[in-house]
mmCIF file of C-alpha atoms in Angstrom:
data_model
loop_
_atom_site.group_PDB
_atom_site.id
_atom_site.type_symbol
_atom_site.label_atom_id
_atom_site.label_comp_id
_atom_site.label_asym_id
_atom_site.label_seq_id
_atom_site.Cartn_x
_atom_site.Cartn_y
_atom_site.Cartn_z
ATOM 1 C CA UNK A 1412 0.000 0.000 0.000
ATOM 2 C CA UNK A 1413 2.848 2.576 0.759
ATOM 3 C CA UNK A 1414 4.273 1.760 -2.499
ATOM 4 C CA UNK A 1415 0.932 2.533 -4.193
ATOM 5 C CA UNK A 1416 0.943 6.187 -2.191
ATOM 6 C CA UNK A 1417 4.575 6.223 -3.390
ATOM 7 C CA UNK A 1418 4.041 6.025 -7.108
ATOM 8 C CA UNK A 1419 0.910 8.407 -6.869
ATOM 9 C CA UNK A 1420 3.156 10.703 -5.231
ATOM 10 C CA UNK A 1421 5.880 10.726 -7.727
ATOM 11 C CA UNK A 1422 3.427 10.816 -10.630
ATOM 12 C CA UNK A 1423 1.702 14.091 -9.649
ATOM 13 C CA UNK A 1424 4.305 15.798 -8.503
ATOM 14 C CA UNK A 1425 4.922 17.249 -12.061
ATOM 15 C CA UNK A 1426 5.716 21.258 -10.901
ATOM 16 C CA UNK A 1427 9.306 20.016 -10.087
ATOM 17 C CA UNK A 1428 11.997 20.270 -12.150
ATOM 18 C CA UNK A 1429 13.381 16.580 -11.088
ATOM 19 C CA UNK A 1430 9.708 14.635 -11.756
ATOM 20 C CA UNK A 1431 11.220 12.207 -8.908
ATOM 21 C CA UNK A 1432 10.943 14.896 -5.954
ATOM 22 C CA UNK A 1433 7.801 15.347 -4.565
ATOM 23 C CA UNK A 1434 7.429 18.832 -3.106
ATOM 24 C CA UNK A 1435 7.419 19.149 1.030
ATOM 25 C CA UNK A 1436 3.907 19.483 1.428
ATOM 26 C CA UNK A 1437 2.881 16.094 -0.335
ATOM 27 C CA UNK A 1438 5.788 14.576 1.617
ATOM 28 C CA UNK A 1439 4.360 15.498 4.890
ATOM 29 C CA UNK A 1440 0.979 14.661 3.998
ATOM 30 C CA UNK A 1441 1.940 11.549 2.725
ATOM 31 C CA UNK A 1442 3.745 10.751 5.736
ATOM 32 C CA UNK A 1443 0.870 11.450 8.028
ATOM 33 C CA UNK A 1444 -0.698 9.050 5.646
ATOM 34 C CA UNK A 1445 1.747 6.559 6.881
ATOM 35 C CA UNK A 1446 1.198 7.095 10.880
ATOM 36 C CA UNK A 1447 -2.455 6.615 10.299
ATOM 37 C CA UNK A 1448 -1.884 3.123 9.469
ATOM 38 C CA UNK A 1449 -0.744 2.840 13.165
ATOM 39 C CA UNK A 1450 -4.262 3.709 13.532
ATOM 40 C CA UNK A 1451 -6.688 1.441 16.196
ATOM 41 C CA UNK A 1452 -9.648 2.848 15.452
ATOM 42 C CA UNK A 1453 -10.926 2.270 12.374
ATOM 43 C CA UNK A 1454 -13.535 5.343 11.924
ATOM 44 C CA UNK A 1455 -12.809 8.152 9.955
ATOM 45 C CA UNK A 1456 -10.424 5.961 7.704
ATOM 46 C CA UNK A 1457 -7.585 6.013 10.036
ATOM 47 C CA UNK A 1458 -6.131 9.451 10.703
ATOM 48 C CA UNK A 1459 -2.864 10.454 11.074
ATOM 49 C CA UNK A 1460 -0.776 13.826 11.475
ATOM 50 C CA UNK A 1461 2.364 15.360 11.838
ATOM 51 C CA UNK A 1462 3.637 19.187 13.231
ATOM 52 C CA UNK A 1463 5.644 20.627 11.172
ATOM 53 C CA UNK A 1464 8.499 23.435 12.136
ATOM 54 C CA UNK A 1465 11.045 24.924 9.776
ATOM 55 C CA UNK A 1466 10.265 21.931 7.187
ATOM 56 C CA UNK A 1467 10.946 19.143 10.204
ATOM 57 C CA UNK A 1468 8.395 17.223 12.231
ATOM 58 C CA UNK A 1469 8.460 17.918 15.316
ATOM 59 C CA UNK A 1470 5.694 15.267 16.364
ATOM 60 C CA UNK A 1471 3.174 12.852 15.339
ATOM 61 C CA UNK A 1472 0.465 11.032 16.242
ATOM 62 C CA UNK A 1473 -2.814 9.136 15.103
ATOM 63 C CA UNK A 1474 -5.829 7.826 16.348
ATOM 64 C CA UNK A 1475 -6.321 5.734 18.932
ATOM 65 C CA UNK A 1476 -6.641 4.503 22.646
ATOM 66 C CA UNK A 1477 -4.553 6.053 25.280
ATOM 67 C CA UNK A 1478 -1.340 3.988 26.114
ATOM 68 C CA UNK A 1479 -2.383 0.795 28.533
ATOM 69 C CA UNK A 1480 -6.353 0.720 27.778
ATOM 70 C CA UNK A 1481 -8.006 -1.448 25.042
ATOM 71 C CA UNK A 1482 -8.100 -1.057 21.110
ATOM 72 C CA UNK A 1483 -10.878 -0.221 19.284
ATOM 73 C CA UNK A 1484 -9.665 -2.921 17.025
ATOM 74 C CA UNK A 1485 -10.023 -5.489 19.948
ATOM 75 C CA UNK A 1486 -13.039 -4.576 21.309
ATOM 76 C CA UNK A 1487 -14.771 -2.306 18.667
ATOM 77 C CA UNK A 1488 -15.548 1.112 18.557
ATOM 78 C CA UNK A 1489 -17.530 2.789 21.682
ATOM 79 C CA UNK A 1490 -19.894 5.248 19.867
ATOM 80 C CA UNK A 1491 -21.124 8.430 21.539
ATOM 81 C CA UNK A 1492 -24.953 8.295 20.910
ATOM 82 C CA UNK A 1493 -24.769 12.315 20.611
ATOM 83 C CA UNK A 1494 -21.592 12.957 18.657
ATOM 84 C CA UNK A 1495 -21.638 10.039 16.723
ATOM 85 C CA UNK A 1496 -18.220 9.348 17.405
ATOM 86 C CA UNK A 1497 -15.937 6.537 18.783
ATOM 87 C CA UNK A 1498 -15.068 8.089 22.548
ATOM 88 C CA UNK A 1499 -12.639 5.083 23.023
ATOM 89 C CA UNK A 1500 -9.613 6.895 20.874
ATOM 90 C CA UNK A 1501 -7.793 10.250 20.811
ATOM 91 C CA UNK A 1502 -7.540 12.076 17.793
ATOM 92 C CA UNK A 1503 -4.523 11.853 15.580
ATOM 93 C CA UNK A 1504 -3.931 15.764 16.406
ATOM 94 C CA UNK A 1505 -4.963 15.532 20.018
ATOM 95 C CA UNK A 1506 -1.994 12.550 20.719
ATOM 96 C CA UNK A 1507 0.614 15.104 18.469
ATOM 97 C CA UNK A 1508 0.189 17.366 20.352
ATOM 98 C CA UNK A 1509 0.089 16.067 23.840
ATOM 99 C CA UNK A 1510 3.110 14.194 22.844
ATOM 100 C CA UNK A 1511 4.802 17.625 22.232
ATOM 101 C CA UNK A 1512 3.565 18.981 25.393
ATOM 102 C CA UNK A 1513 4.864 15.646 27.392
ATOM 103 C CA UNK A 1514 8.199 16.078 25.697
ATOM 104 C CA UNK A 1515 8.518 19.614 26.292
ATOM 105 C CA UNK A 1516 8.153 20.221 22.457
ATOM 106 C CA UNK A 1517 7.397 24.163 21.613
ATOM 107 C CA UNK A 1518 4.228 23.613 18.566
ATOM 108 C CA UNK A 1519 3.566 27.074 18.460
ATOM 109 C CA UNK A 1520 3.411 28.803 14.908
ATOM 110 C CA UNK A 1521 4.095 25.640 13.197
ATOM 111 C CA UNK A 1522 1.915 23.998 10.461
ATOM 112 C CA UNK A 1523 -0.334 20.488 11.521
ATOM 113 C CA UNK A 1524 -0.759 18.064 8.324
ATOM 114 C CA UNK A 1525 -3.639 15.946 9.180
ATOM 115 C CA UNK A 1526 -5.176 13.396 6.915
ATOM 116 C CA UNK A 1527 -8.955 13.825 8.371
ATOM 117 C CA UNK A 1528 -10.366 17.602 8.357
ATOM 118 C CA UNK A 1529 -9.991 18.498 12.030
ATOM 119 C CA UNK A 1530 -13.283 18.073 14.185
ATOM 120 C CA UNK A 1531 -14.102 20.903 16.601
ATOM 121 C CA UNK A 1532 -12.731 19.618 19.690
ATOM 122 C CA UNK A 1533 -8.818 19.027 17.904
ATOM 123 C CA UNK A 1534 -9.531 22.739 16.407
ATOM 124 C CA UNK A 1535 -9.646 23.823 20.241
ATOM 125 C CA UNK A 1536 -6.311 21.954 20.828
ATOM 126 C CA UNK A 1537 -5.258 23.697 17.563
ATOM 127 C CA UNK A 1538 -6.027 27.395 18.671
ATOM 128 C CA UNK A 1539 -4.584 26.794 22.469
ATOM 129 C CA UNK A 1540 -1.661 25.179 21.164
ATOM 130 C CA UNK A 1541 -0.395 28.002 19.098
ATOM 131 C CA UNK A 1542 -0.273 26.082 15.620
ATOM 132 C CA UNK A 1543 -1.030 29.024 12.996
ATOM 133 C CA UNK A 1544 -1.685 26.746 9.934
ATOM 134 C CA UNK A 1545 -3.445 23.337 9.282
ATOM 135 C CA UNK A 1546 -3.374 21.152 6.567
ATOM 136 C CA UNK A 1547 -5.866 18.613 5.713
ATOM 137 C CA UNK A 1548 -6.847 16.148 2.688
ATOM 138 C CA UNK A 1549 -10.134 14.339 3.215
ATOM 139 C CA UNK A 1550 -13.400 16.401 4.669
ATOM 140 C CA UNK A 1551 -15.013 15.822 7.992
ATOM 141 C CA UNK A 1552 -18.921 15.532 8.650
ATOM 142 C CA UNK A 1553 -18.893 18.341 10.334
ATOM 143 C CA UNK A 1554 -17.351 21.291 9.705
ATOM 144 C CA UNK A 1555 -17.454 22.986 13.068
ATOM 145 C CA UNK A 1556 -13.339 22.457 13.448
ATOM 146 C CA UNK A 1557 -12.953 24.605 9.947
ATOM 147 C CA UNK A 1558 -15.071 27.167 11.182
ATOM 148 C CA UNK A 1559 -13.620 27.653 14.469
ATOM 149 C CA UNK A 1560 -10.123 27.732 12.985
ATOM 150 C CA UNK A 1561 -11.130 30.296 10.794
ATOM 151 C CA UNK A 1562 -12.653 32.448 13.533
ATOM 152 C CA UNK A 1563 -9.054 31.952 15.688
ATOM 153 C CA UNK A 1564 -7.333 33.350 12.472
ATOM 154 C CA UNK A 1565 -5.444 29.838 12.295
ATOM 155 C CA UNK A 1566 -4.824 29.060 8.281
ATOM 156 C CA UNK A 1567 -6.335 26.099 7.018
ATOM 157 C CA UNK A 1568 -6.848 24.589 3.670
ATOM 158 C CA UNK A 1569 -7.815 21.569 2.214
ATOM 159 C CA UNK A 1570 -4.721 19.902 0.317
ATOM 160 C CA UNK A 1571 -6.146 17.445 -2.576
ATOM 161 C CA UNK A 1572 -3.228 17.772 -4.794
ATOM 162 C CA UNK A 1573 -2.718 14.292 -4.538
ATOM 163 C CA UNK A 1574 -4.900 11.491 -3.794
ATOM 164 C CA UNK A 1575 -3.841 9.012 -0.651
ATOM 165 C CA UNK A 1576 -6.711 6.274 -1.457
#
């Protein structure tokens, strides 16, 4: 399957003058495709992302359970009758950036890449963290996050330029 992203990569990536380099931005997003394969929760495709400062990541994450409790892919998802959502996982850019923040990792004004359009409660996490731009490729149900990032004056934008199916 990485292969696969691989080749799609390479073959889009046409405004370079070596056809062989992909630009940075499909590199990180394709590498926050990669994390969300460590996914172990299965809803919303698998999500992964990656913070991003002076063109180096800086931290990752993806979704799923909190370190010592079950998988979703054990025991299934545990769906919030209101949201909708599985309440047994983090997010991919809540666990990024609580990694940071455990490590002692300064995220402010750098760039998230996220594979899933952030919902609102990761836009929150967003705003408080600092992180001035986000970068997403598939849209959420709800878009709540977008709208909240917008209103915070964070940058986001929807990156299709390359397609991670």
């Amino acid at each position: 399957m990485t292969e696969i992203l691989l080749q799609k990569l390479v073959s889009t990536s046409g405004d370079n003058l070596d056809s062989s380099r992909i630009s940075r931005e499909s590199m990180f997003m394709l590498i926050a495709r990669i994390i969300s394969l460590r996914g172990t929760c299965n809803r919303g495709g698998r999500t992964g992302a990656v913070i991003v400062k002076d063109n180096r990541i800086v931290s990752m994450g993806y979704a799923g359970s909190p370190p010592g409790l079950p998988h979703c892919l054990d025991l299934g998802c545990d769906i919030d009758e209101i949201t909708g959502g599985c309440i047994r996982t983090q997010h991919a850019e809540a666990n990024a950036i609580a990694w940071a923040a455990r490590e002692g990792i300064a995220v402010r004004n750098t760039i998230m890449y996220v594979t899933l359009q952030p919902c609102l409660s990761c836009a929150k996490m967003v705003v408080m963290a600092g992180i001035k731009s986000v970068l997403y490729h598939t849209e959420y149900r709800d878009n709540r996050g977008s709208d909240y990032l917008k209103a915070a004056n964070v940058s986001i934008l929807r990156f299709s330029k390359i397609e991670m199916e």
